[in-house]
Amino acid sequence: MDAEQQLRVLLNDARLAEDLKHIAQKVLNRERITFDEGVTLYEKGELSYLGILANYMREKRHGNKTYFNRNFHIEPTNLCVYDCKFCSYSRLIKERSEGWEYTMDEMLDIVKKYDNEPVTEVHIVGGVLPQYDMAFYQGLFSAIKAHRPDLHVKALTPVEYHYIFKKAKVDYATGMRLMKESGLESMPGGGAELFHPEVRDKIAKDKCTGDQWLQIHEEWHKLGMRSNATMLYGHIEEYWHRVDHMEQLRQLQDRTGGFQTFIPLKFRNKDNQMSNVPEVSVIEDLRNYAIARIYLDNFDHIKAYWAMISRTTAQLSLSFGVDDIDGTLDDTTKIYSMAGAEEQHPGMSTKELVELIKNVGRHPIERDTLYNVVTDYMDYEFADAPKPQFYKLPVIN
C-alpha cells in the first residue's frame, strides 16, 4: 500500500480513538492541527499511528526523495562565556586548558584543505568568546568568499549574534545586514533549545531568550535570506513545552516563510551538568520526528542528524517524516561526539550516504544548502564500483 492507502485504512480502524481519528482526517484533508491536538499526539499517539500520518505528509511533499549535502564544519572554539547545563561541548573560560581557540588563519587553512573537494557548504558554529566579535566574523566570512566564492557560508546562531551585536552596540536588523554584506548566506538552527522560560531558565539561563532567538531569525528573513530551526528535546521538558516551541516557529514561518528545515536535537547526557537525566528511547526519537512533521505543516523539510542519532536510527526516521539526513561532515564536528553520540568520528563518503538511503528504499538526492539539486543518485554508478566479472567458458559441441 502507498502512504495514502495506509492512512485511509487507519481511518477505517474501529479501534482508533475518536480524537486521534479526527487528527488523522485533518492530515488527510491537509488541515492544520491545533496546539491541543499537538499535545494529544504526544500523549496518545502510538508509533505506528504517528508514522502513518507523518509518512503521508512526507511523501505528499517529497515522494521518496531524501536529501543530503557535502559539507564540513569549522568550530572556532569550544570555550564559552555561557554555562548551559546540557552542553558537553563547551568549556568555561576558567577551563581554557581543555579547549581550543582557532585563529582566522587556522580557520582559512581548514577551508583550503577542501579546495579540490566538491563540497558545497561550510558550517561555522562554536562557543562565544569576546575576541570572536563582529569585526572578526565579518573578516572571516569575507575571506572565505574571496578564496572560494562558490562555497556557501552557513554560520553562527542567534546566541552568537546576540552577544556580538550587543558588544558592537548595533541592533539586530543592522547586525544581520552587515553579516549578509560580509558573505553570510544562511543561518543554522542552533541555540533554540526550548523557548519556554520555564525550561530555558533552568538549562540555558544566561544566553539569548527564546523571543530574541526568534527576532534575530525574523530580521534575517526580512533580508530575503533562509535559515533553519532546532529544538532540544528529551530532558526536563513536558510535552506541551515541545508543542509551544513548534507553535512559535510555525507562527514565525507563517509571517516570513524564511525557514527551510526543522531539526529535532536529542539531549545526550554524557559529560554535562545534566548527566543524571536519562536519555529518551529511539521510539521517542521517532515519535518526535513524526509529530514535528505533522505539526510544522509550513516547513518544507525535517532533518535527522545521522551523526547524533546513529546511522540506523537515521534510516528508520525516513519512515517517520524525515526527508533530510544532513551531510558528509568528514569528522569536522565534535559537538555530537562529545555529548556521547554513537558516532565518535562522524564522517561518511558520498557513496556511503547514498547506500544508506537506498538501503531503505528511498531516493538519494545531493542538494546544496538551499535545496537545489546537485546530483540525483538514484541510478548513479560510482567510478570505483566493482565491475561484473565474465569468464570464457568452454564450448561443448
mmCIF file with all atom_site columns, C-alpha atoms in Angstrom, residues 238-334:
data_model
loop_
_atom_site.group_PDB
_atom_site.id
_atom_site.type_symbol
_atom_site.label_atom_id
_atom_site.label_alt_id
_atom_site.label_comp_id
_atom_site.label_asym_id
_atom_site.label_entity_id
_atom_site.label_seq_id
_atom_site.pdbx_PDB_ins_code
_atom_site.Cartn_x
_atom_site.Cartn_y
_atom_site.Cartn_z
_atom_site.occupancy
_atom_site.B_iso_or_equiv
_atom_site.pdbx_formal_charge
_atom_site.auth_seq_id
_atom_site.auth_comp_id
_atom_site.auth_asym_id
_atom_site.auth_atom_id
_atom_site.pdbx_PDB_model_num
ATOM 1  C CA . GLU A 1 238 ? 6.996  18.311 29.290 1.00 0.00 ? 238 GLU A CA 1
ATOM 2  C CA . TYR A 1 239 ? 5.248  17.504 26.019 1.00 0.00 ? 239 TYR A CA 1
ATOM 3  C CA . TRP A 1 240 ? 3.411  20.822 25.927 1.00 0.00 ? 240 TRP A CA 1
ATOM 4  C CA . HIS A 1 241 ? 6.750  22.658 26.061 1.00 0.00 ? 241 HIS A CA 1
ATOM 5  C CA . ARG A 1 242 ? 7.723  20.960 22.784 1.00 0.00 ? 242 ARG A CA 1
ATOM 6  C CA . VAL A 1 243 ? 4.417  21.946 21.185 1.00 0.00 ? 243 VAL A CA 1
ATOM 7  C CA . ASP A 1 244 ? 4.802  25.525 22.452 1.00 0.00 ? 244 ASP A CA 1
ATOM 8  C CA . HIS A 1 245 ? 8.259  25.640 20.838 1.00 0.00 ? 245 HIS A CA 1
ATOM 9  C CA . MET A 1 246 ? 6.979  24.398 17.490 1.00 0.00 ? 246 MET A CA 1
ATOM 10 C CA . GLU A 1 247 ? 3.965  26.690 17.655 1.00 0.00 ? 247 GLU A CA 1
ATOM 11 C CA . GLN A 1 248 ? 6.224  29.743 17.916 1.00 0.00 ? 248 GLN A CA 1
ATOM 12 C CA . LEU A 1 249 ? 8.274  28.513 14.964 1.00 0.00 ? 249 LEU A CA 1
ATOM 13 C CA . ARG A 1 250 ? 5.116  27.856 12.958 1.00 0.00 ? 250 ARG A CA 1
ATOM 14 C CA . GLN A 1 251 ? 3.831  31.360 13.621 1.00 0.00 ? 251 GLN A CA 1
ATOM 15 C CA . LEU A 1 252 ? 7.109  32.967 12.548 1.00 0.00 ? 252 LEU A CA 1
ATOM 16 C CA . GLN A 1 253 ? 7.170  30.815 9.431  1.00 0.00 ? 253 GLN A CA 1
ATOM 17 C CA . ASP A 1 254 ? 3.635  31.975 8.609  1.00 0.00 ? 254 ASP A CA 1
ATOM 18 C CA . ARG A 1 255 ? 4.905  35.558 8.736  1.00 0.00 ? 255 ARG A CA 1
ATOM 19 C CA . THR A 1 256 ? 8.202  35.198 6.865  1.00 0.00 ? 256 THR A CA 1
ATOM 20 C CA . GLY A 1 257 ? 8.474  31.847 5.086  1.00 0.00 ? 257 GLY A CA 1
ATOM 21 C CA . GLY A 1 258 ? 12.200 32.018 5.779  1.00 0.00 ? 258 GLY A CA 1
ATOM 22 C CA . PHE A 1 259 ? 12.777 28.681 7.489  1.00 0.00 ? 259 PHE A CA 1
ATOM 23 C CA . GLN A 1 260 ? 13.894 25.776 5.337  1.00 0.00 ? 260 GLN A CA 1
ATOM 24 C CA . THR A 1 261 ? 14.391 22.903 7.742  1.00 0.00 ? 261 THR A CA 1
ATOM 25 C CA . PHE A 1 262 ? 13.480 21.825 11.253 1.00 0.00 ? 262 PHE A CA 1
ATOM 26 C CA . ILE A 1 263 ? 15.978 19.651 13.115 1.00 0.00 ? 263 ILE A CA 1
ATOM 27 C CA . PRO A 1 264 ? 14.975 17.995 16.402 1.00 0.00 ? 264 PRO A CA 1
ATOM 28 C CA . LEU A 1 265 ? 18.102 17.556 18.540 1.00 0.00 ? 265 LEU A CA 1
ATOM 29 C CA . LYS A 1 266 ? 18.159 14.732 21.068 1.00 0.00 ? 266 LYS A CA 1
ATOM 30 C CA . PHE A 1 267 ? 19.516 15.530 24.530 1.00 0.00 ? 267 PHE A CA 1
ATOM 31 C CA . ARG A 1 268 ? 22.609 13.420 25.215 1.00 0.00 ? 268 ARG A CA 1
ATOM 32 C CA . ASN A 1 269 ? 23.725 13.117 28.838 1.00 0.00 ? 269 ASN A CA 1
ATOM 33 C CA . LYS A 1 270 ? 27.440 12.371 28.642 1.00 0.00 ? 270 LYS A CA 1
ATOM 34 C CA . ASP A 1 271 ? 29.840 14.696 30.489 1.00 0.00 ? 271 ASP A CA 1
ATOM 35 C CA . ASN A 1 272 ? 27.489 17.559 31.228 1.00 0.00 ? 272 ASN A CA 1
ATOM 36 C CA . GLN A 1 273 ? 25.669 19.037 34.223 1.00 0.00 ? 273 GLN A CA 1
ATOM 37 C CA . MET A 1 274 ? 22.506 17.072 33.402 1.00 0.00 ? 274 MET A CA 1
ATOM 38 C CA . SER A 1 275 ? 24.090 13.627 33.350 1.00 0.00 ? 275 SER A CA 1
ATOM 39 C CA . ASN A 1 276 ? 21.552 12.494 35.941 1.00 0.00 ? 276 ASN A CA 1
ATOM 40 C CA . VAL A 1 277 ? 18.739 12.962 33.383 1.00 0.00 ? 277 VAL A CA 1
ATOM 41 C CA . PRO A 1 278 ? 18.162 9.736  31.404 1.00 0.00 ? 278 PRO A CA 1
ATOM 42 C CA . GLU A 1 279 ? 18.035 9.888  27.624 1.00 0.00 ? 279 GLU A CA 1
ATOM 43 C CA . VAL A 1 280 ? 14.804 9.076  25.826 1.00 0.00 ? 280 VAL A CA 1
ATOM 44 C CA . SER A 1 281 ? 14.424 5.933  23.739 1.00 0.00 ? 281 SER A CA 1
ATOM 45 C CA . VAL A 1 282 ? 14.740 5.528  19.986 1.00 0.00 ? 282 VAL A CA 1
ATOM 46 C CA . ILE A 1 283 ? 10.967 5.064  19.905 1.00 0.00 ? 283 ILE A CA 1
ATOM 47 C CA . GLU A 1 284 ? 10.550 8.511  21.445 1.00 0.00 ? 284 GLU A CA 1
ATOM 48 C CA . ASP A 1 285 ? 13.023 9.899  18.896 1.00 0.00 ? 285 ASP A CA 1
ATOM 49 C CA . LEU A 1 286 ? 10.901 8.542  16.050 1.00 0.00 ? 286 LEU A CA 1
ATOM 50 C CA . ARG A 1 287 ? 7.658  9.747  17.641 1.00 0.00 ? 287 ARG A CA 1
ATOM 51 C CA . ASN A 1 288 ? 9.161  13.210 17.981 1.00 0.00 ? 288 ASN A CA 1
ATOM 52 C CA . TYR A 1 289 ? 10.265 13.330 14.331 1.00 0.00 ? 289 TYR A CA 1
ATOM 53 C CA . ALA A 1 290 ? 6.809  12.257 13.252 1.00 0.00 ? 290 ALA A CA 1
ATOM 54 C CA . ILE A 1 291 ? 4.970  14.828 15.371 1.00 0.00 ? 291 ILE A CA 1
ATOM 55 C CA . ALA A 1 292 ? 7.311  17.552 14.151 1.00 0.00 ? 292 ALA A CA 1
ATOM 56 C CA . ARG A 1 293 ? 6.437  16.650 10.554 1.00 0.00 ? 293 ARG A CA 1
ATOM 57 C CA . ILE A 1 294 ? 2.718  16.704 11.336 1.00 0.00 ? 294 ILE A CA 1
ATOM 58 C CA . TYR A 1 295 ? 2.732  19.928 13.362 1.00 0.00 ? 295 TYR A CA 1
ATOM 59 C CA . LEU A 1 296 ? 5.104  22.022 11.249 1.00 0.00 ? 296 LEU A CA 1
ATOM 60 C CA . ASP A 1 297 ? 2.961  21.932 8.136  1.00 0.00 ? 297 ASP A CA 1
ATOM 61 C CA . ASN A 1 298 ? 4.626  25.076 6.735  1.00 0.00 ? 298 ASN A CA 1
ATOM 62 C CA . PHE A 1 299 ? 8.201  23.761 6.942  1.00 0.00 ? 299 PHE A CA 1
ATOM 63 C CA . ASP A 1 300 ? 9.461  22.098 3.781  1.00 0.00 ? 300 ASP A CA 1
ATOM 64 C CA . HIS A 1 301 ? 11.978 19.789 5.407  1.00 0.00 ? 301 HIS A CA 1
ATOM 65 C CA . ILE A 1 302 ? 12.524 17.749 8.581  1.00 0.00 ? 302 ILE A CA 1
ATOM 66 C CA . LYS A 1 303 ? 16.138 16.725 9.148  1.00 0.00 ? 303 LYS A CA 1
ATOM 67 C CA . ALA A 1 304 ? 17.710 13.995 11.269 1.00 0.00 ? 304 ALA A CA 1
ATOM 68 C CA . TYR A 1 305 ? 21.401 14.445 12.067 1.00 0.00 ? 305 TYR A CA 1
ATOM 69 C CA . TRP A 1 306 ? 22.722 10.964 11.431 1.00 0.00 ? 306 TRP A CA 1
ATOM 70 C CA . ALA A 1 307 ? 25.870 11.822 13.394 1.00 0.00 ? 307 ALA A CA 1
ATOM 71 C CA . MET A 1 308 ? 23.802 12.475 16.523 1.00 0.00 ? 308 MET A CA 1
ATOM 72 C CA . ILE A 1 309 ? 21.247 9.661  16.441 1.00 0.00 ? 309 ILE A CA 1
ATOM 73 C CA . SER A 1 310 ? 23.228 6.898  14.626 1.00 0.00 ? 310 SER A CA 1
ATOM 74 C CA . ARG A 1 311 ? 23.040 5.696  11.048 1.00 0.00 ? 311 ARG A CA 1
ATOM 75 C CA . THR A 1 312 ? 20.408 3.057  11.829 1.00 0.00 ? 312 THR A CA 1
ATOM 76 C CA . THR A 1 313 ? 18.040 5.464  13.576 1.00 0.00 ? 313 THR A CA 1
ATOM 77 C CA . ALA A 1 314 ? 18.526 7.932  10.722 1.00 0.00 ? 314 ALA A CA 1
ATOM 78 C CA . GLN A 1 315 ? 17.407 5.227  8.308  1.00 0.00 ? 315 GLN A CA 1
ATOM 79 C CA . LEU A 1 316 ? 14.347 4.469  10.453 1.00 0.00 ? 316 LEU A CA 1
ATOM 80 C CA . SER A 1 317 ? 13.493 8.177  10.660 1.00 0.00 ? 317 SER A CA 1
ATOM 81 C CA . LEU A 1 318 ? 12.958 8.264  6.893  1.00 0.00 ? 318 LEU A CA 1
ATOM 82 C CA . SER A 1 319 ? 9.655  6.453  7.515  1.00 0.00 ? 319 SER A CA 1
ATOM 83 C CA . PHE A 1 320 ? 8.627  8.918  10.234 1.00 0.00 ? 320 PHE A CA 1
ATOM 84 C CA . GLY A 1 321 ? 8.533  12.231 8.391  1.00 0.00 ? 321 GLY A CA 1
ATOM 85 C CA . VAL A 1 322 ? 12.246 12.887 7.875  1.00 0.00 ? 322 VAL A CA 1
ATOM 86 C CA . ASP A 1 323 ? 13.451 13.723 4.346  1.00 0.00 ? 323 ASP A CA 1
ATOM 87 C CA . ASP A 1 324 ? 16.995 15.002 5.048  1.00 0.00 ? 324 ASP A CA 1
ATOM 88 C CA . ILE A 1 325 ? 19.888 13.367 6.914  1.00 0.00 ? 325 ILE A CA 1
ATOM 89 C CA . ASP A 1 326 ? 22.458 16.186 6.720  1.00 0.00 ? 326 ASP A CA 1
ATOM 90 C CA . GLY A 1 327 ? 25.858 15.786 5.118  1.00 0.00 ? 327 GLY A CA 1
ATOM 91 C CA . THR A 1 328 ? 29.200 14.091 4.822  1.00 0.00 ? 328 THR A CA 1
ATOM 92 C CA . LEU A 1 329 ? 30.774 16.074 7.743  1.00 0.00 ? 329 LEU A CA 1
ATOM 93 C CA . ASP A 1 330 ? 34.221 14.462 7.279  1.00 0.00 ? 330 ASP A CA 1
ATOM 94 C CA . ASP A 1 331 ? 34.833 14.224 11.049 1.00 0.00 ? 331 ASP A CA 1
ATOM 95 C CA . THR A 1 332 ? 34.894 18.026 11.341 1.00 0.00 ? 332 THR A CA 1
ATOM 96 C CA . THR A 1 333 ? 32.457 18.376 14.244 1.00 0.00 ? 333 THR A CA 1
ATOM 97 C CA . LYS A 1 334 ? 32.921 17.473 17.905 1.00 0.00 ? 334 LYS A CA 1
#
